[in-house]
mmCIF file of C-alpha atoms and ligand atoms in Angstrom:
data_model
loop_
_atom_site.group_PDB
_atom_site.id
_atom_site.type_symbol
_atom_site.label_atom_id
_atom_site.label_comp_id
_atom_site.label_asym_id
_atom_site.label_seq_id
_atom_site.Cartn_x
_atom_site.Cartn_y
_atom_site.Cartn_z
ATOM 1 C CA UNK A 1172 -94.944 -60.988 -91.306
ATOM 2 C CA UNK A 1173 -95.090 -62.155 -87.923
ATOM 3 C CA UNK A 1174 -98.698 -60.416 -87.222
ATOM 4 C CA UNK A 1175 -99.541 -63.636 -89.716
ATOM 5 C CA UNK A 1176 -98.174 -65.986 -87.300
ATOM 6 C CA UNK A 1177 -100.300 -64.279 -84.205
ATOM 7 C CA UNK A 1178 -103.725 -63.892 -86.449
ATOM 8 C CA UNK A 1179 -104.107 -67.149 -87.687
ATOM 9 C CA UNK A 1180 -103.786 -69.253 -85.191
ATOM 10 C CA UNK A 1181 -106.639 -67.064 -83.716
ATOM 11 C CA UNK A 1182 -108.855 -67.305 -86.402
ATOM 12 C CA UNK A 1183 -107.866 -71.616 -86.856
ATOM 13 C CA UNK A 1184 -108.854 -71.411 -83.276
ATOM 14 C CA UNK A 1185 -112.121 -69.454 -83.597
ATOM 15 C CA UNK A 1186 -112.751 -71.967 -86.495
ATOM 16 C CA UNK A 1187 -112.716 -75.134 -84.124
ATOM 17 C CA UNK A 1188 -115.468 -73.015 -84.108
ATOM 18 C CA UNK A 1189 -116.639 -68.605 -89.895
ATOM 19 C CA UNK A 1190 -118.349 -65.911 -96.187
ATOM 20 C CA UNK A 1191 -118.000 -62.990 -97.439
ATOM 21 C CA UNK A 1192 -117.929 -59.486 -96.543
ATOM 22 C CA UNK A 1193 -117.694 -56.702 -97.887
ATOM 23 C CA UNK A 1194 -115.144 -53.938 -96.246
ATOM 24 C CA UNK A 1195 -115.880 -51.376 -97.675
ATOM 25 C CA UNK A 1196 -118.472 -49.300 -95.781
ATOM 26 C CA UNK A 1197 -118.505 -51.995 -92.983
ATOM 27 C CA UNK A 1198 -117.809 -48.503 -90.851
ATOM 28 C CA UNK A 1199 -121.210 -47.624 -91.534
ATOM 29 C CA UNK A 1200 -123.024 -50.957 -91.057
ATOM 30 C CA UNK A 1201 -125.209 -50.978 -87.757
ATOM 31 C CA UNK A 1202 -123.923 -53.719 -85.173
ATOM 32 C CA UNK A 1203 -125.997 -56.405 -85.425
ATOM 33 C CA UNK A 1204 -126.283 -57.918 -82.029
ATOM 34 C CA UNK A 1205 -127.799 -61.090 -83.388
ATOM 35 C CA UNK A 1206 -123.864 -61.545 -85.530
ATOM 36 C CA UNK A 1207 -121.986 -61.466 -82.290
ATOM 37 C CA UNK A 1208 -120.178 -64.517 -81.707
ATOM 38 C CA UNK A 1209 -121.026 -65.444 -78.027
ATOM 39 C CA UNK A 1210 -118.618 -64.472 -75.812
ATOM 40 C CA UNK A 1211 -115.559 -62.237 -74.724
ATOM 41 C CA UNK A 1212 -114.357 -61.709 -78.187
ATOM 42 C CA UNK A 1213 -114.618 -59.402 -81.278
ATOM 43 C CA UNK A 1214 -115.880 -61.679 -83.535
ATOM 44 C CA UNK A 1215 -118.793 -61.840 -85.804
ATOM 45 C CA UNK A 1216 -120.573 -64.121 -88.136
ATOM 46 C CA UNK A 1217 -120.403 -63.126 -91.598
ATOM 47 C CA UNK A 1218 -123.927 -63.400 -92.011
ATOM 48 C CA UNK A 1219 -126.862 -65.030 -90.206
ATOM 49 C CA UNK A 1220 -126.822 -68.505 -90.804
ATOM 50 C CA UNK A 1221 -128.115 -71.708 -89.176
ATOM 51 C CA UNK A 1222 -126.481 -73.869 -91.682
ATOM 52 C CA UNK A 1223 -122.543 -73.645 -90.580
ATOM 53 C CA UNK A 1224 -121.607 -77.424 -89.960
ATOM 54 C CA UNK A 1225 -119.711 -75.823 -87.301
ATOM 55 C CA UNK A 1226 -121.676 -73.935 -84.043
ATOM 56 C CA UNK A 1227 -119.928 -72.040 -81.610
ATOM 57 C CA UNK A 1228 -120.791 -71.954 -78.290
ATOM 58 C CA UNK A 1229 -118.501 -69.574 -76.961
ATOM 59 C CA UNK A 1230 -115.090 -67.977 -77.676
ATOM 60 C CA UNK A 1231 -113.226 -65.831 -74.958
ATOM 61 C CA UNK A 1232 -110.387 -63.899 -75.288
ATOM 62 C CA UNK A 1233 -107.800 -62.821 -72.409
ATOM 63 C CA UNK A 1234 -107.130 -60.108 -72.646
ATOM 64 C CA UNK A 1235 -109.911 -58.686 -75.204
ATOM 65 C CA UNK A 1236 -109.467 -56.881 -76.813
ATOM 66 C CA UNK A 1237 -105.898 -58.529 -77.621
ATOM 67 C CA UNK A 1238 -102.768 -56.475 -76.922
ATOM 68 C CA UNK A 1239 -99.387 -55.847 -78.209
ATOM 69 C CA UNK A 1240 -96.321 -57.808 -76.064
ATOM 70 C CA UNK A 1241 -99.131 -59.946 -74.478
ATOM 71 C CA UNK A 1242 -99.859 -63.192 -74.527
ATOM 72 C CA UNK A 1243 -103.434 -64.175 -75.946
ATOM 73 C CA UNK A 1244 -105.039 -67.209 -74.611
ATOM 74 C CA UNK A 1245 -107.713 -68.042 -76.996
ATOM 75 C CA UNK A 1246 -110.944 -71.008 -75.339
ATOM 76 C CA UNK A 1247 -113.137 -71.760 -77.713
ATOM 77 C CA UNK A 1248 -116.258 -74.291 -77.269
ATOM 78 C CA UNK A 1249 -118.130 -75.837 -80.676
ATOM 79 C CA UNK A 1250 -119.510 -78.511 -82.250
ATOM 80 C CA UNK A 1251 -119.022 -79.662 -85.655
ATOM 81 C CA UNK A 1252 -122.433 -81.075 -86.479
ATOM 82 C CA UNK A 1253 -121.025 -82.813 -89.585
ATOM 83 C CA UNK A 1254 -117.898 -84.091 -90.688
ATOM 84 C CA UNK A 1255 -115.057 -82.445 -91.708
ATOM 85 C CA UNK A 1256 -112.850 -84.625 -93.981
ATOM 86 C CA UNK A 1257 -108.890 -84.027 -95.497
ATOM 87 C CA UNK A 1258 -110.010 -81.709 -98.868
ATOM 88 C CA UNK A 1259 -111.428 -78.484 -95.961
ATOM 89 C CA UNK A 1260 -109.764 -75.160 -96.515
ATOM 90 C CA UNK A 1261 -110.082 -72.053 -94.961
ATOM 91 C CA UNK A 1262 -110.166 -68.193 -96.811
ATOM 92 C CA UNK A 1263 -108.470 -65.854 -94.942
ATOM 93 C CA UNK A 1264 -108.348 -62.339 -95.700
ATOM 94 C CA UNK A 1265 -106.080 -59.797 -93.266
ATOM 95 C CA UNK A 1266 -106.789 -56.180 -94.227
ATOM 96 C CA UNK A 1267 -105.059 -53.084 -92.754
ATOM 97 C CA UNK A 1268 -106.714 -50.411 -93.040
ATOM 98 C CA UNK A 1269 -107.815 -50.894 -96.858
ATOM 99 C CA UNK A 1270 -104.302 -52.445 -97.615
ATOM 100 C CA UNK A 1271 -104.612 -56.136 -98.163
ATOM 101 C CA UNK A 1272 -102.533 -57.849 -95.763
ATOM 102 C CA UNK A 1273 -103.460 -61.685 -96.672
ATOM 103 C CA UNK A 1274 -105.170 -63.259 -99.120
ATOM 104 C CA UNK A 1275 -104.264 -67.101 -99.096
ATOM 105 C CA UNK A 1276 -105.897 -70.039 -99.185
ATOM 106 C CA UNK A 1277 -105.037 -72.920 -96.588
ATOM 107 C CA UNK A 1278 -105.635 -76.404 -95.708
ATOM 108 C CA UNK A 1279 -107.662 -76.657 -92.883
ATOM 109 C CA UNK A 1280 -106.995 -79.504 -91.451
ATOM 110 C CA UNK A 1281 -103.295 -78.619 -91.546
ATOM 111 C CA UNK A 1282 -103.918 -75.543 -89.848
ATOM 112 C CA UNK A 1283 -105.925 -77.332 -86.944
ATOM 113 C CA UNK A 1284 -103.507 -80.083 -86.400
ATOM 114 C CA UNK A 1285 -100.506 -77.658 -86.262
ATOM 115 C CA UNK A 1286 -102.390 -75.001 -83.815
ATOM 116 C CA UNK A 1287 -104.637 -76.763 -81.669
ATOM 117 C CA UNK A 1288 -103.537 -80.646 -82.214
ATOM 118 C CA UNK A 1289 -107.238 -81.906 -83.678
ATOM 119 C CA UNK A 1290 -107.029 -83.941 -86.388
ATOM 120 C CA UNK A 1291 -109.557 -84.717 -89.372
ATOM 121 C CA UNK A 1292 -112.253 -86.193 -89.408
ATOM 122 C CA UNK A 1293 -113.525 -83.088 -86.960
ATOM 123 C CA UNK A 1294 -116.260 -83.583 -85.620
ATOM 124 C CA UNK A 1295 -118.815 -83.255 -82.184
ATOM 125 C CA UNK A 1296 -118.187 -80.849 -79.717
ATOM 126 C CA UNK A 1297 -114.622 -79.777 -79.303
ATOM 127 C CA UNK A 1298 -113.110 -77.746 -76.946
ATOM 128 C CA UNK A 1299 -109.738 -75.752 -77.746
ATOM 129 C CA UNK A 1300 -107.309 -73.933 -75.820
ATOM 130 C CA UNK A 1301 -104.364 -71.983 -77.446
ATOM 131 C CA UNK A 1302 -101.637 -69.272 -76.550
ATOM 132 C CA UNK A 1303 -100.574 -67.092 -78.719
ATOM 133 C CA UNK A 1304 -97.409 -64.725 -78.371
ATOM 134 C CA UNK A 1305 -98.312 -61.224 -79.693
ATOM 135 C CA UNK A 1306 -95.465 -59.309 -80.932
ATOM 136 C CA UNK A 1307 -94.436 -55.970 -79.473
ATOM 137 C CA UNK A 1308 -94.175 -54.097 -82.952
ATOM 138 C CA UNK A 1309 -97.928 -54.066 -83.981
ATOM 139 C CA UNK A 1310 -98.213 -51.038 -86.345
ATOM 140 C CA UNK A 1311 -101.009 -49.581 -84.911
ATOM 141 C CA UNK A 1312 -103.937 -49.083 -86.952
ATOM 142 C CA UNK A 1313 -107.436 -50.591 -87.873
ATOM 143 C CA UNK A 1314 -106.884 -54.564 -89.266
ATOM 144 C CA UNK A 1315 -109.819 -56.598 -90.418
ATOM 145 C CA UNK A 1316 -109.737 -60.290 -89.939
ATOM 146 C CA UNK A 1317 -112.046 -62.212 -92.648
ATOM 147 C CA UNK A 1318 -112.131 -66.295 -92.392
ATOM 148 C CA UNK A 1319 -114.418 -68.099 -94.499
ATOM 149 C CA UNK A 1320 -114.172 -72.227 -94.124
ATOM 150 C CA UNK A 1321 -115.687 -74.452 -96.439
ATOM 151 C CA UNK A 1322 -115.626 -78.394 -97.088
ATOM 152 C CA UNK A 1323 -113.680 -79.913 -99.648
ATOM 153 C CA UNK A 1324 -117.171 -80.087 -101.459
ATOM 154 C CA UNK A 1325 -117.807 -76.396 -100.823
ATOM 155 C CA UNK A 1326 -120.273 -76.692 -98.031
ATOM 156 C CA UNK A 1327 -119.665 -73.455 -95.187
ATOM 157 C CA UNK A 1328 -118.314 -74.675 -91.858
ATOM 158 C CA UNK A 1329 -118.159 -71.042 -90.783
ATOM 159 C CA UNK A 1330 -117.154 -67.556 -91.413
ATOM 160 C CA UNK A 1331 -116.020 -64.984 -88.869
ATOM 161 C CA UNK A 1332 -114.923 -61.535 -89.239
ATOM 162 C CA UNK A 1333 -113.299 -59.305 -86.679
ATOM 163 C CA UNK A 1334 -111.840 -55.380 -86.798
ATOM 164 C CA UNK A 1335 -109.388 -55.007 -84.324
ATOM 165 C CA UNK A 1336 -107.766 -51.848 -83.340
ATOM 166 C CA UNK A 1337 -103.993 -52.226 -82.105
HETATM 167 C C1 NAG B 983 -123.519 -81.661 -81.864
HETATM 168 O O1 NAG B 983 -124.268 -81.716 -83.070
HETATM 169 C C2 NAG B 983 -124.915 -82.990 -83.282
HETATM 170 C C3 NAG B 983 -125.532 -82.965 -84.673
HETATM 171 O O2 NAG B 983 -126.425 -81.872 -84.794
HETATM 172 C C4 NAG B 983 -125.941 -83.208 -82.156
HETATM 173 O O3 NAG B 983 -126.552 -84.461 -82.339
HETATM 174 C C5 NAG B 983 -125.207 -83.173 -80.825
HETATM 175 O O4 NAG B 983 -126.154 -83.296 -79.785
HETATM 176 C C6 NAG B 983 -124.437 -81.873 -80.653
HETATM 177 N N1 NAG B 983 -123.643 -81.947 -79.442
HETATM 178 C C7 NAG B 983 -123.733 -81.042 -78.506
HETATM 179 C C8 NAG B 983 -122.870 -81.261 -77.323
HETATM 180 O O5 NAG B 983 -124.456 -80.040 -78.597
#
């Protein structure tokens, strides 16, 4: 499904920048301001944690939210405070409404090399810049965005989860 195409590169891109969540009842769940992924984006951390190898500085979105037909330009700003070898992968989990989407595993450094042209060994600051073609026929509805990165020895990099209303 082409919404595939348009999410992931999004969420690859947050990740030059993400655990586990649990949708169900995440309606409910105050907004923890402390979660918010600095800037114009709706993003969150999956849970509070100091220990990601990966810190974001900022992500922006234009336009944010994103929109149907339009062209998302994704900037991102982090800094991998540890390396990130061949062996990463990345959860991701696309949920619409409580239909699951997505459910794959992928290679992470794959993913980064094909969207934003950064090769493994990541790491330092990086700073990413990616367009990304929405298409038209959205259905429109509630999707969830849940992407969980790890090490090839299982150590977090990051995990960010986003609901975003099209
Ligand atoms: C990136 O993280 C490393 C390791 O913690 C740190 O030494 C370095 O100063 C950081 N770089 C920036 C630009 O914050």
């Amino acid at each position: 499904m082409k919404l595939t195409t348009a999410l992931l590169p999004l969420f690859i891109s947050s990740l030059a920048t993400s655990s586990s969540l649990s949708f169900f009842g995440s309606d409910q769940q105050v907004l923890d301001k402390t979660l918010e992924v600095p800037g114009a984006n709706p993003l969150e951390f999956c849970e509070k944690n100091d220990d990601y190898i990966l810190t974001i500085n900022n992500v922006d979105l234009e336009p944010n939210p994103p929109l149907p037909g339009k062209t998302l330009t994704i900037k991102a700003k982090g800094n991998f405070t540890e390396k990130v070898e061949e062996g990463a992968y990345l959860l991701l989990v696309v949920k619409y409404s409580l239909i699951k989407l997505i459910n794959q595993r992928a290679d992470l450094c794959e993913q980064m090399k094909d969207a934003v042209n950064e090769e493994c060994p990541l790491i330092g600051e990086k700073t990413i810049t990616k367009d990304v073609d929405l298409p038209k026929e959205i259905p429109p509805g509630s999707y969830t965005v849940n992407a969980d990165a790890y090490t090839k020895d299982g150590v977090k990099i990051t995990c960010l989860t986003a609901s975003i209303k099209f």
